[in-house]
């Protein structure tokens, strides 16, 4: 429910199971809604290539886990390098690579809390640009979600007929953080 306290902790490889479970839940929900264009209809955990990609994310990226009452409610990973399918930024950036919320906590501000946390990380690291990409097909609901969370459209792209949207948000950088905060 609104008003839940969302605690955010540093995550890592031990959180892969929770991340895959959230992705599986999202696929099941999207599929039940007839919206299979984003991630198809098969669970992420059943696909070796997708599971391996998420294992790479929790090993290579900075991982943040949102919890509500001690239960994993969402996961965000970020890096300072954009994926190969979008143009590189011409300045330092924090790139949100993964953002997913558990279906049990949808509508409770978990995704927004994680995005706000990422912005805080960028500020602390002296970085003024936060970028993210998402599925731009269907009804455009996901693009609008990021816009409601302060991001602006930068450019559309396509990866093997998967329509994507690159979005960005400007933050005011603060003093640089230590390497442990990154």
Short mmCIF file of N, CA and C in Angstrom, two decimals:
data_model
loop_
_atom_site.label_atom_id
_atom_site.label_comp_id
_atom_site.label_asym_id
_atom_site.label_seq_id
_atom_site.Cartn_x
_atom_site.Cartn_y
_atom_site.Cartn_z
N UNK A 1 0.83 -1.19 0.00
CA UNK A 1 0.00 0.00 0.00
C UNK A 1 0.87 1.24 0.00
N UNK A 2 0.33 2.33 -0.52
CA UNK A 2 1.07 3.59 -0.49
C UNK A 2 1.44 3.88 0.95
N UNK A 3 2.59 4.47 1.15
CA UNK A 3 3.04 4.76 2.49
C UNK A 3 3.95 3.69 3.05
N UNK A 4 4.13 2.59 2.31
CA UNK A 4 5.08 1.57 2.74
C UNK A 4 6.46 2.18 2.81
N UNK A 5 7.24 1.74 3.75
CA UNK A 5 8.63 2.17 3.82
C UNK A 5 9.44 1.27 2.91
N UNK A 6 10.08 1.87 1.94
CA UNK A 6 10.92 1.14 1.00
C UNK A 6 12.36 1.34 1.45
N UNK A 7 12.99 0.26 1.84
CA UNK A 7 14.41 0.28 2.22
C UNK A 7 15.21 -0.20 1.03
N UNK A 8 16.32 0.47 0.74
CA UNK A 8 17.15 0.08 -0.40
C UNK A 8 18.52 -0.33 0.13
N UNK A 9 18.93 -1.52 -0.29
CA UNK A 9 20.22 -2.05 0.14
C UNK A 9 21.04 -2.42 -1.08
N UNK A 10 22.34 -2.48 -0.90
CA UNK A 10 23.25 -2.93 -1.95
C UNK A 10 23.01 -4.41 -2.20
N UNK A 11 22.95 -4.79 -3.44
CA UNK A 11 22.73 -6.17 -3.81
C UNK A 11 23.93 -6.74 -4.55
N UNK A 12 23.75 -7.93 -5.09
CA UNK A 12 24.81 -8.57 -5.83
C UNK A 12 24.37 -9.92 -6.35
N UNK A 13 25.32 -10.79 -6.69
CA UNK A 13 25.00 -12.09 -7.27
C UNK A 13 24.02 -12.93 -6.44
N UNK A 14 24.03 -12.78 -5.14
CA UNK A 14 23.10 -13.56 -4.29
C UNK A 14 21.64 -13.19 -4.55
N UNK A 15 21.41 -12.07 -5.23
CA UNK A 15 20.05 -11.61 -5.51
C UNK A 15 19.53 -12.04 -6.87
N UNK A 16 20.31 -12.87 -7.58
CA UNK A 16 19.88 -13.31 -8.92
C UNK A 16 18.54 -14.02 -8.88
N UNK A 17 18.32 -14.91 -7.93
CA UNK A 17 17.06 -15.64 -7.85
C UNK A 17 15.87 -14.71 -7.67
N UNK A 18 16.02 -13.71 -6.80
CA UNK A 18 14.93 -12.74 -6.60
C UNK A 18 14.67 -11.95 -7.88
N UNK A 19 15.75 -11.54 -8.56
CA UNK A 19 15.61 -10.79 -9.81
C UNK A 19 14.89 -11.63 -10.86
N UNK A 20 15.32 -12.87 -11.05
CA UNK A 20 14.66 -13.73 -12.05
C UNK A 20 13.21 -13.98 -11.68
N UNK A 21 12.92 -14.15 -10.40
CA UNK A 21 11.53 -14.32 -9.96
C UNK A 21 10.67 -13.12 -10.31
N UNK A 22 11.22 -11.91 -10.12
CA UNK A 22 10.47 -10.69 -10.46
C UNK A 22 10.26 -10.60 -11.96
N UNK A 23 11.29 -10.94 -12.74
CA UNK A 23 11.15 -10.92 -14.20
C UNK A 23 10.13 -11.95 -14.66
N UNK A 24 10.15 -13.14 -14.07
CA UNK A 24 9.16 -14.17 -14.41
C UNK A 24 7.75 -13.69 -14.10
N UNK A 25 7.58 -13.04 -12.96
CA UNK A 25 6.27 -12.51 -12.59
C UNK A 25 5.80 -11.44 -13.56
N UNK A 26 6.72 -10.59 -13.99
CA UNK A 26 6.36 -9.55 -14.95
C UNK A 26 5.95 -10.16 -16.29
N UNK A 27 6.68 -11.19 -16.74
CA UNK A 27 6.33 -11.85 -18.00
C UNK A 27 4.95 -12.49 -17.90
N UNK A 28 4.68 -13.17 -16.79
CA UNK A 28 3.37 -13.81 -16.62
C UNK A 28 2.26 -12.78 -16.64
N UNK A 29 2.46 -11.65 -15.97
CA UNK A 29 1.45 -10.60 -15.93
C UNK A 29 1.25 -9.97 -17.30
N UNK A 30 2.36 -9.64 -17.98
CA UNK A 30 2.25 -9.06 -19.32
C UNK A 30 1.57 -10.03 -20.28
N UNK A 31 1.94 -11.30 -20.20
CA UNK A 31 1.37 -12.32 -21.08
C UNK A 31 -0.13 -12.48 -20.83
N UNK A 32 -0.53 -12.48 -19.55
CA UNK A 32 -1.96 -12.60 -19.21
C UNK A 32 -2.75 -11.41 -19.72
N UNK A 33 -2.07 -10.28 -19.90
CA UNK A 33 -2.71 -9.07 -20.41
C UNK A 33 -2.65 -9.00 -21.93
N UNK A 34 -2.09 -10.05 -22.57
CA UNK A 34 -1.97 -10.05 -24.02
C UNK A 34 -0.85 -9.15 -24.52
N UNK A 35 0.08 -8.81 -23.64
CA UNK A 35 1.16 -7.88 -24.00
C UNK A 35 2.50 -8.63 -24.00
N UNK A 36 2.71 -9.46 -25.01
CA UNK A 36 3.91 -10.29 -25.08
C UNK A 36 5.04 -9.65 -25.90
N UNK A 37 4.81 -8.49 -26.46
CA UNK A 37 5.83 -7.84 -27.30
C UNK A 37 7.09 -7.45 -26.54
N UNK A 38 6.97 -7.13 -25.28
CA UNK A 38 8.13 -6.67 -24.51
C UNK A 38 9.11 -7.79 -24.22
N UNK A 39 8.64 -8.87 -23.61
CA UNK A 39 9.54 -9.94 -23.17
C UNK A 39 9.05 -11.32 -23.57
N UNK A 40 8.05 -11.42 -24.43
CA UNK A 40 7.53 -12.71 -24.84
C UNK A 40 6.63 -13.32 -23.78
N UNK A 41 6.48 -14.63 -23.81
CA UNK A 41 5.56 -15.29 -22.88
C UNK A 41 6.25 -16.37 -22.03
N UNK A 42 7.52 -16.60 -22.29
CA UNK A 42 8.25 -17.63 -21.54
C UNK A 42 9.00 -17.01 -20.37
N UNK A 43 9.03 -17.66 -19.22
CA UNK A 43 9.74 -17.12 -18.06
C UNK A 43 11.23 -16.90 -18.35
N UNK A 44 11.78 -15.83 -17.79
CA UNK A 44 13.21 -15.56 -17.93
C UNK A 44 14.03 -16.71 -17.37
N UNK A 45 13.60 -17.26 -16.24
CA UNK A 45 14.38 -18.31 -15.58
C UNK A 45 14.46 -19.58 -16.41
N UNK A 46 13.55 -19.77 -17.38
CA UNK A 46 13.55 -20.97 -18.22
C UNK A 46 14.42 -20.80 -19.46
N UNK A 47 14.96 -19.62 -19.67
CA UNK A 47 15.76 -19.33 -20.85
C UNK A 47 17.22 -19.14 -20.42
N UNK A 48 18.08 -20.06 -20.82
CA UNK A 48 19.49 -20.00 -20.39
C UNK A 48 20.18 -18.71 -20.79
N UNK A 49 19.91 -18.23 -21.99
CA UNK A 49 20.57 -17.01 -22.47
C UNK A 49 20.12 -15.79 -21.64
N UNK A 50 18.83 -15.69 -21.38
CA UNK A 50 18.33 -14.56 -20.58
C UNK A 50 18.82 -14.65 -19.14
N UNK A 51 18.79 -15.85 -18.58
CA UNK A 51 19.28 -16.04 -17.21
C UNK A 51 20.75 -15.67 -17.11
N UNK A 52 21.53 -16.07 -18.10
CA UNK A 52 22.96 -15.74 -18.11
C UNK A 52 23.16 -14.23 -18.21
N UNK A 53 22.32 -13.56 -19.00
CA UNK A 53 22.42 -12.10 -19.13
C UNK A 53 22.16 -11.43 -17.79
N UNK A 54 21.17 -11.92 -17.04
CA UNK A 54 20.88 -11.34 -15.73
C UNK A 54 21.98 -11.69 -14.72
N UNK A 55 22.58 -12.86 -14.86
CA UNK A 55 23.72 -13.21 -13.99
C UNK A 55 24.87 -12.25 -14.25
N UNK A 56 25.07 -11.89 -15.51
CA UNK A 56 26.10 -10.89 -15.83
C UNK A 56 25.76 -9.54 -15.20
N UNK A 57 24.48 -9.15 -15.27
CA UNK A 57 24.09 -7.85 -14.70
C UNK A 57 24.38 -7.80 -13.20
N UNK A 58 24.01 -8.84 -12.45
CA UNK A 58 24.21 -8.78 -11.00
C UNK A 58 25.68 -8.97 -10.62
N UNK A 59 26.48 -9.45 -11.55
CA UNK A 59 27.92 -9.60 -11.29
C UNK A 59 28.70 -8.36 -11.73
N UNK A 60 28.32 -7.75 -12.85
CA UNK A 60 29.09 -6.65 -13.44
C UNK A 60 28.57 -5.27 -13.06
N UNK A 61 27.28 -5.12 -12.85
CA UNK A 61 26.69 -3.82 -12.56
C UNK A 61 26.65 -3.57 -11.05
N UNK A 62 26.32 -2.35 -10.70
CA UNK A 62 26.00 -2.02 -9.32
C UNK A 62 24.53 -2.42 -9.14
N UNK A 63 24.23 -3.16 -8.09
CA UNK A 63 22.88 -3.70 -7.87
C UNK A 63 22.29 -3.09 -6.61
N UNK A 64 21.05 -2.66 -6.71
CA UNK A 64 20.29 -2.15 -5.56
C UNK A 64 19.00 -2.94 -5.46
N UNK A 65 18.69 -3.38 -4.26
CA UNK A 65 17.47 -4.15 -3.99
C UNK A 65 16.59 -3.33 -3.07
N UNK A 66 15.35 -3.10 -3.50
CA UNK A 66 14.36 -2.43 -2.65
C UNK A 66 13.63 -3.50 -1.87
N UNK A 67 13.43 -3.24 -0.59
CA UNK A 67 12.70 -4.17 0.27
C UNK A 67 11.58 -3.43 0.98
N UNK A 68 10.48 -4.12 1.16
CA UNK A 68 9.37 -3.63 1.96
C UNK A 68 9.13 -4.67 3.05
N UNK A 69 9.23 -4.27 4.28
CA UNK A 69 9.11 -5.20 5.41
C UNK A 69 10.04 -6.40 5.26
N UNK A 70 11.23 -6.17 4.76
CA UNK A 70 12.23 -7.22 4.62
C UNK A 70 12.09 -8.11 3.41
N UNK A 71 11.03 -7.93 2.62
CA UNK A 71 10.82 -8.76 1.43
C UNK A 71 11.33 -8.03 0.19
N UNK A 72 12.05 -8.73 -0.70
CA UNK A 72 12.51 -8.09 -1.94
C UNK A 72 11.31 -7.59 -2.75
N UNK A 73 11.34 -6.31 -3.08
CA UNK A 73 10.22 -5.69 -3.79
C UNK A 73 10.61 -5.17 -5.17
N UNK A 74 11.89 -4.97 -5.40
CA UNK A 74 12.34 -4.47 -6.68
C UNK A 74 13.84 -4.53 -6.79
N UNK A 75 14.34 -4.50 -8.02
CA UNK A 75 15.78 -4.52 -8.26
C UNK A 75 16.10 -3.52 -9.36
N UNK A 76 17.19 -2.78 -9.16
CA UNK A 76 17.72 -1.88 -10.17
C UNK A 76 19.21 -2.15 -10.28
N UNK A 77 19.71 -2.25 -11.51
CA UNK A 77 21.16 -2.33 -11.71
C UNK A 77 21.56 -1.15 -12.59
N UNK A 78 22.77 -0.65 -12.34
CA UNK A 78 23.28 0.42 -13.18
C UNK A 78 24.77 0.26 -13.40
N UNK A 79 25.23 0.94 -14.42
CA UNK A 79 26.64 0.92 -14.77
C UNK A 79 26.99 2.30 -15.32
N UNK A 80 28.24 2.50 -15.63
CA UNK A 80 28.65 3.77 -16.23
C UNK A 80 28.88 3.62 -17.72
N UNK A 81 28.36 2.52 -18.27
CA UNK A 81 28.51 2.26 -19.69
C UNK A 81 27.16 1.86 -20.28
N UNK A 82 26.78 2.52 -21.34
CA UNK A 82 25.54 2.20 -22.03
C UNK A 82 25.68 0.87 -22.77
N UNK A 83 24.56 0.17 -22.97
CA UNK A 83 24.62 -1.05 -23.78
C UNK A 83 25.00 -0.70 -25.22
N UNK A 84 25.46 -1.70 -25.96
CA UNK A 84 25.97 -1.47 -27.31
C UNK A 84 24.90 -1.00 -28.29
N UNK A 85 23.63 -1.18 -27.99
CA UNK A 85 22.57 -0.84 -28.95
C UNK A 85 22.09 0.62 -28.85
N UNK A 86 22.67 1.40 -27.95
CA UNK A 86 22.35 2.84 -27.90
C UNK A 86 23.65 3.62 -28.03
N UNK A 87 23.58 4.85 -28.53
CA UNK A 87 24.82 5.63 -28.69
C UNK A 87 25.41 5.98 -27.32
N UNK A 88 26.73 6.02 -27.29
CA UNK A 88 27.42 6.42 -26.06
C UNK A 88 27.10 7.88 -25.76
N UNK A 89 27.08 8.19 -24.49
CA UNK A 89 26.90 9.58 -24.08
C UNK A 89 28.23 10.31 -24.28
N UNK A 90 28.17 11.61 -24.49
CA UNK A 90 29.41 12.37 -24.65
C UNK A 90 29.87 12.98 -23.32
N UNK A 91 29.39 12.39 -22.23
CA UNK A 91 29.78 12.81 -20.88
C UNK A 91 29.59 11.63 -19.95
N UNK A 92 30.15 11.70 -18.76
CA UNK A 92 29.94 10.60 -17.81
C UNK A 92 28.44 10.42 -17.52
N UNK A 93 28.04 9.19 -17.35
CA UNK A 93 26.64 8.91 -17.09
C UNK A 93 26.48 7.74 -16.14
N UNK A 94 25.30 7.64 -15.58
CA UNK A 94 24.86 6.46 -14.85
C UNK A 94 23.75 5.87 -15.70
N UNK A 95 23.91 4.63 -16.15
CA UNK A 95 22.95 4.00 -17.05
C UNK A 95 22.19 2.92 -16.29
N UNK A 96 20.89 3.09 -16.19
CA UNK A 96 20.04 2.07 -15.56
C UNK A 96 19.90 0.92 -16.54
N UNK A 97 20.44 -0.24 -16.17
CA UNK A 97 20.42 -1.40 -17.06
C UNK A 97 19.20 -2.28 -16.83
N UNK A 98 18.79 -2.42 -15.57
CA UNK A 98 17.63 -3.25 -15.22
C UNK A 98 16.82 -2.52 -14.17
N UNK A 99 15.51 -2.51 -14.33
CA UNK A 99 14.58 -2.04 -13.29
C UNK A 99 13.36 -2.94 -13.36
N UNK A 100 13.07 -3.61 -12.27
CA UNK A 100 11.88 -4.47 -12.21
C UNK A 100 11.34 -4.45 -10.79
N UNK A 101 10.04 -4.49 -10.70
CA UNK A 101 9.36 -4.52 -9.41
C UNK A 101 8.59 -5.83 -9.30
N UNK A 102 8.61 -6.41 -8.12
CA UNK A 102 7.81 -7.61 -7.87
C UNK A 102 6.34 -7.27 -8.05
N UNK A 103 5.60 -8.15 -8.69
CA UNK A 103 4.16 -7.91 -8.90
C UNK A 103 3.45 -7.73 -7.57
N UNK A 104 3.94 -8.34 -6.50
CA UNK A 104 3.31 -8.20 -5.18
C UNK A 104 3.42 -6.78 -4.64
N UNK A 105 4.33 -5.97 -5.21
CA UNK A 105 4.54 -4.62 -4.70
C UNK A 105 4.27 -3.55 -5.75
N UNK A 106 3.61 -3.91 -6.83
CA UNK A 106 3.28 -2.95 -7.88
C UNK A 106 2.39 -1.84 -7.32
N UNK A 107 2.66 -0.62 -7.75
CA UNK A 107 1.84 0.52 -7.34
C UNK A 107 2.18 1.05 -5.95
N UNK A 108 3.28 0.59 -5.39
CA UNK A 108 3.63 1.00 -4.03
C UNK A 108 4.87 1.89 -3.99
N UNK A 109 5.26 2.42 -5.15
CA UNK A 109 6.36 3.37 -5.20
C UNK A 109 7.75 2.77 -5.22
N UNK A 110 7.84 1.46 -5.42
CA UNK A 110 9.14 0.79 -5.37
C UNK A 110 10.03 1.22 -6.54
N UNK A 111 9.51 1.21 -7.76
CA UNK A 111 10.30 1.61 -8.92
C UNK A 111 10.75 3.05 -8.82
N UNK A 112 9.86 3.92 -8.38
CA UNK A 112 10.21 5.33 -8.22
C UNK A 112 11.30 5.49 -7.17
N UNK A 113 11.20 4.76 -6.07
CA UNK A 113 12.24 4.83 -5.03
C UNK A 113 13.59 4.39 -5.58
N UNK A 114 13.60 3.34 -6.38
CA UNK A 114 14.85 2.86 -6.96
C UNK A 114 15.42 3.87 -7.96
N UNK A 115 14.58 4.48 -8.78
CA UNK A 115 15.05 5.50 -9.71
C UNK A 115 15.58 6.72 -8.96
N UNK A 116 14.90 7.13 -7.90
CA UNK A 116 15.39 8.25 -7.09
C UNK A 116 16.74 7.90 -6.46
N UNK A 117 16.89 6.65 -6.03
CA UNK A 117 18.16 6.21 -5.46
C UNK A 117 19.27 6.28 -6.51
N UNK A 118 18.97 5.86 -7.72
CA UNK A 118 19.96 5.92 -8.81
C UNK A 118 20.37 7.37 -9.07
N UNK A 119 19.41 8.28 -9.06
CA UNK A 119 19.73 9.69 -9.23
C UNK A 119 20.66 10.17 -8.11
N UNK A 120 20.37 9.74 -6.89
CA UNK A 120 21.22 10.09 -5.75
C UNK A 120 22.63 9.55 -5.93
N UNK A 121 22.75 8.34 -6.46
CA UNK A 121 24.07 7.77 -6.73
C UNK A 121 24.81 8.61 -7.76
N UNK A 122 24.10 9.02 -8.81
CA UNK A 122 24.73 9.85 -9.84
C UNK A 122 25.24 11.16 -9.23
N UNK A 123 24.39 11.82 -8.45
CA UNK A 123 24.79 13.08 -7.81
C UNK A 123 26.03 12.87 -6.94
N UNK A 124 26.00 11.82 -6.13
CA UNK A 124 27.11 11.55 -5.21
C UNK A 124 28.41 11.26 -5.97
N UNK A 125 28.30 10.75 -7.17
CA UNK A 125 29.47 10.42 -7.98
C UNK A 125 29.89 11.57 -8.89
N UNK A 126 29.19 12.70 -8.79
CA UNK A 126 29.53 13.84 -9.62
C UNK A 126 29.10 13.68 -11.06
N UNK A 127 28.08 12.85 -11.30
CA UNK A 127 27.59 12.58 -12.64
C UNK A 127 26.26 13.30 -12.84
N UNK A 128 26.12 14.00 -13.97
CA UNK A 128 24.92 14.78 -14.21
C UNK A 128 23.90 14.17 -15.15
N UNK A 129 24.17 12.98 -15.65
CA UNK A 129 23.27 12.36 -16.63
C UNK A 129 22.90 10.94 -16.19
N UNK A 130 21.60 10.67 -16.15
CA UNK A 130 21.10 9.33 -15.89
C UNK A 130 20.28 8.94 -17.12
N UNK A 131 20.62 7.78 -17.70
CA UNK A 131 19.87 7.32 -18.87
C UNK A 131 19.32 5.93 -18.61
N UNK A 132 18.27 5.59 -19.36
CA UNK A 132 17.62 4.29 -19.29
C UNK A 132 16.98 4.04 -20.65
N UNK A 133 16.80 2.79 -20.99
CA UNK A 133 16.02 2.48 -22.19
C UNK A 133 14.93 1.50 -21.81
N UNK A 134 13.91 1.44 -22.65
CA UNK A 134 12.79 0.54 -22.36
C UNK A 134 12.06 0.18 -23.64
N UNK A 135 11.15 -0.77 -23.50
CA UNK A 135 10.28 -1.19 -24.58
C UNK A 135 9.36 -0.03 -24.97
N UNK A 136 9.32 0.26 -26.27
CA UNK A 136 8.52 1.39 -26.74
C UNK A 136 7.32 0.94 -27.55
N UNK A 137 7.06 -0.34 -27.60
CA UNK A 137 5.93 -0.84 -28.38
C UNK A 137 4.65 -0.87 -27.58
N UNK A 138 3.69 -1.59 -28.15
CA UNK A 138 2.39 -1.71 -27.48
C UNK A 138 1.73 -0.36 -27.32
N UNK A 139 1.20 -0.15 -26.14
CA UNK A 139 0.48 1.10 -25.87
C UNK A 139 1.38 2.23 -25.36
N UNK A 140 2.69 1.99 -25.27
CA UNK A 140 3.62 3.03 -24.82
C UNK A 140 3.60 3.28 -23.32
N UNK A 141 2.95 2.40 -22.59
CA UNK A 141 2.78 2.58 -21.15
C UNK A 141 4.11 2.68 -20.41
N UNK A 142 5.10 1.87 -20.82
CA UNK A 142 6.37 1.87 -20.12
C UNK A 142 7.14 3.18 -20.35
N UNK A 143 7.10 3.70 -21.56
CA UNK A 143 7.75 4.98 -21.84
C UNK A 143 7.10 6.07 -20.98
N UNK A 144 5.79 6.07 -20.89
CA UNK A 144 5.10 7.07 -20.06
C UNK A 144 5.45 6.93 -18.58
N UNK A 145 5.68 5.69 -18.12
CA UNK A 145 6.09 5.48 -16.74
C UNK A 145 7.39 6.24 -16.46
N UNK A 146 8.37 6.09 -17.34
CA UNK A 146 9.65 6.79 -17.14
C UNK A 146 9.47 8.30 -17.26
N UNK A 147 8.62 8.74 -18.16
CA UNK A 147 8.37 10.19 -18.26
C UNK A 147 7.74 10.71 -16.97
N UNK A 148 6.81 9.97 -16.38
CA UNK A 148 6.21 10.39 -15.10
C UNK A 148 7.27 10.43 -14.00
N UNK A 149 8.34 9.68 -14.19
CA UNK A 149 9.42 9.66 -13.21
C UNK A 149 10.56 10.59 -13.57
N UNK A 150 10.30 11.58 -14.42
CA UNK A 150 11.26 12.64 -14.69
C UNK A 150 12.17 12.47 -15.88
N UNK A 151 12.02 11.39 -16.62
CA UNK A 151 12.88 11.16 -17.78
C UNK A 151 12.26 11.76 -19.03
N UNK A 152 13.11 12.15 -19.97
CA UNK A 152 12.66 12.69 -21.25
C UNK A 152 13.15 11.81 -22.38
N UNK A 153 12.32 11.70 -23.40
CA UNK A 153 12.68 10.89 -24.57
C UNK A 153 13.89 11.50 -25.27
N UNK A 154 14.83 10.62 -25.66
CA UNK A 154 16.02 11.05 -26.38
C UNK A 154 15.96 10.57 -27.82
N UNK A 155 15.75 9.27 -27.98
CA UNK A 155 15.64 8.74 -29.34
C UNK A 155 15.07 7.34 -29.31
N UNK A 156 14.41 6.99 -30.40
CA UNK A 156 13.89 5.63 -30.57
C UNK A 156 14.98 4.78 -31.22
N UNK A 157 14.89 3.48 -31.02
CA UNK A 157 15.83 2.56 -31.65
C UNK A 157 15.12 1.22 -31.81
N UNK A 158 15.76 0.30 -32.51
CA UNK A 158 15.20 -1.03 -32.70
C UNK A 158 16.32 -2.05 -32.58
N UNK A 159 16.05 -3.14 -31.89
CA UNK A 159 16.99 -4.25 -31.78
C UNK A 159 16.23 -5.50 -32.24
N UNK A 160 16.60 -6.03 -33.40
CA UNK A 160 15.93 -7.20 -33.95
C UNK A 160 14.40 -7.08 -33.88
N UNK A 161 13.87 -6.00 -34.40
CA UNK A 161 12.43 -5.73 -34.46
C UNK A 161 11.80 -5.45 -33.10
N UNK A 162 12.60 -5.27 -32.06
CA UNK A 162 12.10 -4.91 -30.73
C UNK A 162 12.20 -3.40 -30.63
N UNK A 163 11.07 -2.67 -30.56
CA UNK A 163 11.12 -1.21 -30.53
C UNK A 163 11.53 -0.70 -29.14
N UNK A 164 12.54 0.15 -29.12
CA UNK A 164 13.02 0.69 -27.85
C UNK A 164 13.00 2.20 -27.83
N UNK A 165 13.05 2.73 -26.62
CA UNK A 165 13.11 4.17 -26.41
C UNK A 165 14.23 4.47 -25.43
N UNK A 166 15.14 5.34 -25.81
CA UNK A 166 16.18 5.83 -24.91
C UNK A 166 15.65 7.09 -24.24
N UNK A 167 15.81 7.14 -22.91
CA UNK A 167 15.35 8.30 -22.14
C UNK A 167 16.50 8.80 -21.26
N UNK A 168 16.43 10.06 -20.86
CA UNK A 168 17.48 10.65 -20.04
C UNK A 168 16.88 11.60 -19.01
N UNK A 169 17.62 11.76 -17.93
CA UNK A 169 17.27 12.73 -16.89
C UNK A 169 18.55 13.43 -16.47
N UNK A 170 18.46 14.73 -16.31
CA UNK A 170 19.58 15.53 -15.85
C UNK A 170 19.47 15.70 -14.34
N UNK A 171 20.58 15.51 -13.66
CA UNK A 171 20.63 15.75 -12.22
C UNK A 171 21.78 16.72 -11.94
N UNK A 172 21.69 17.40 -10.81
CA UNK A 172 22.75 18.30 -10.42
C UNK A 172 23.79 17.49 -9.65
N UNK A 173 24.98 17.34 -10.22
CA UNK A 173 25.99 16.52 -9.54
C UNK A 173 26.43 17.16 -8.24
N UNK A 174 26.73 16.30 -7.27
CA UNK A 174 27.27 16.74 -6.01
C UNK A 174 28.73 16.38 -5.93
N UNK A 175 29.30 16.43 -4.75
CA UNK A 175 30.71 16.04 -4.61
C UNK A 175 30.89 14.57 -4.93
N UNK A 176 32.01 14.22 -5.47
CA UNK A 176 32.29 12.84 -5.85
C UNK A 176 32.27 11.92 -4.66
N UNK A 177 31.80 10.70 -4.90
CA UNK A 177 31.72 9.68 -3.86
C UNK A 177 32.98 8.83 -3.89
N UNK A 178 33.12 8.01 -2.88
CA UNK A 178 34.24 7.07 -2.86
C UNK A 178 33.91 5.90 -3.77
N UNK A 179 34.90 5.12 -4.12
CA UNK A 179 34.70 3.97 -4.99
C UNK A 179 33.72 2.97 -4.38
N UNK A 180 33.64 2.87 -3.07
CA UNK A 180 32.74 1.93 -2.41
C UNK A 180 31.27 2.28 -2.64
N UNK A 181 30.98 3.53 -2.95
CA UNK A 181 29.59 3.96 -3.17
C UNK A 181 29.12 3.70 -4.58
N UNK A 182 30.01 3.35 -5.48
CA UNK A 182 29.66 3.19 -6.89
C UNK A 182 29.12 1.86 -7.20
#
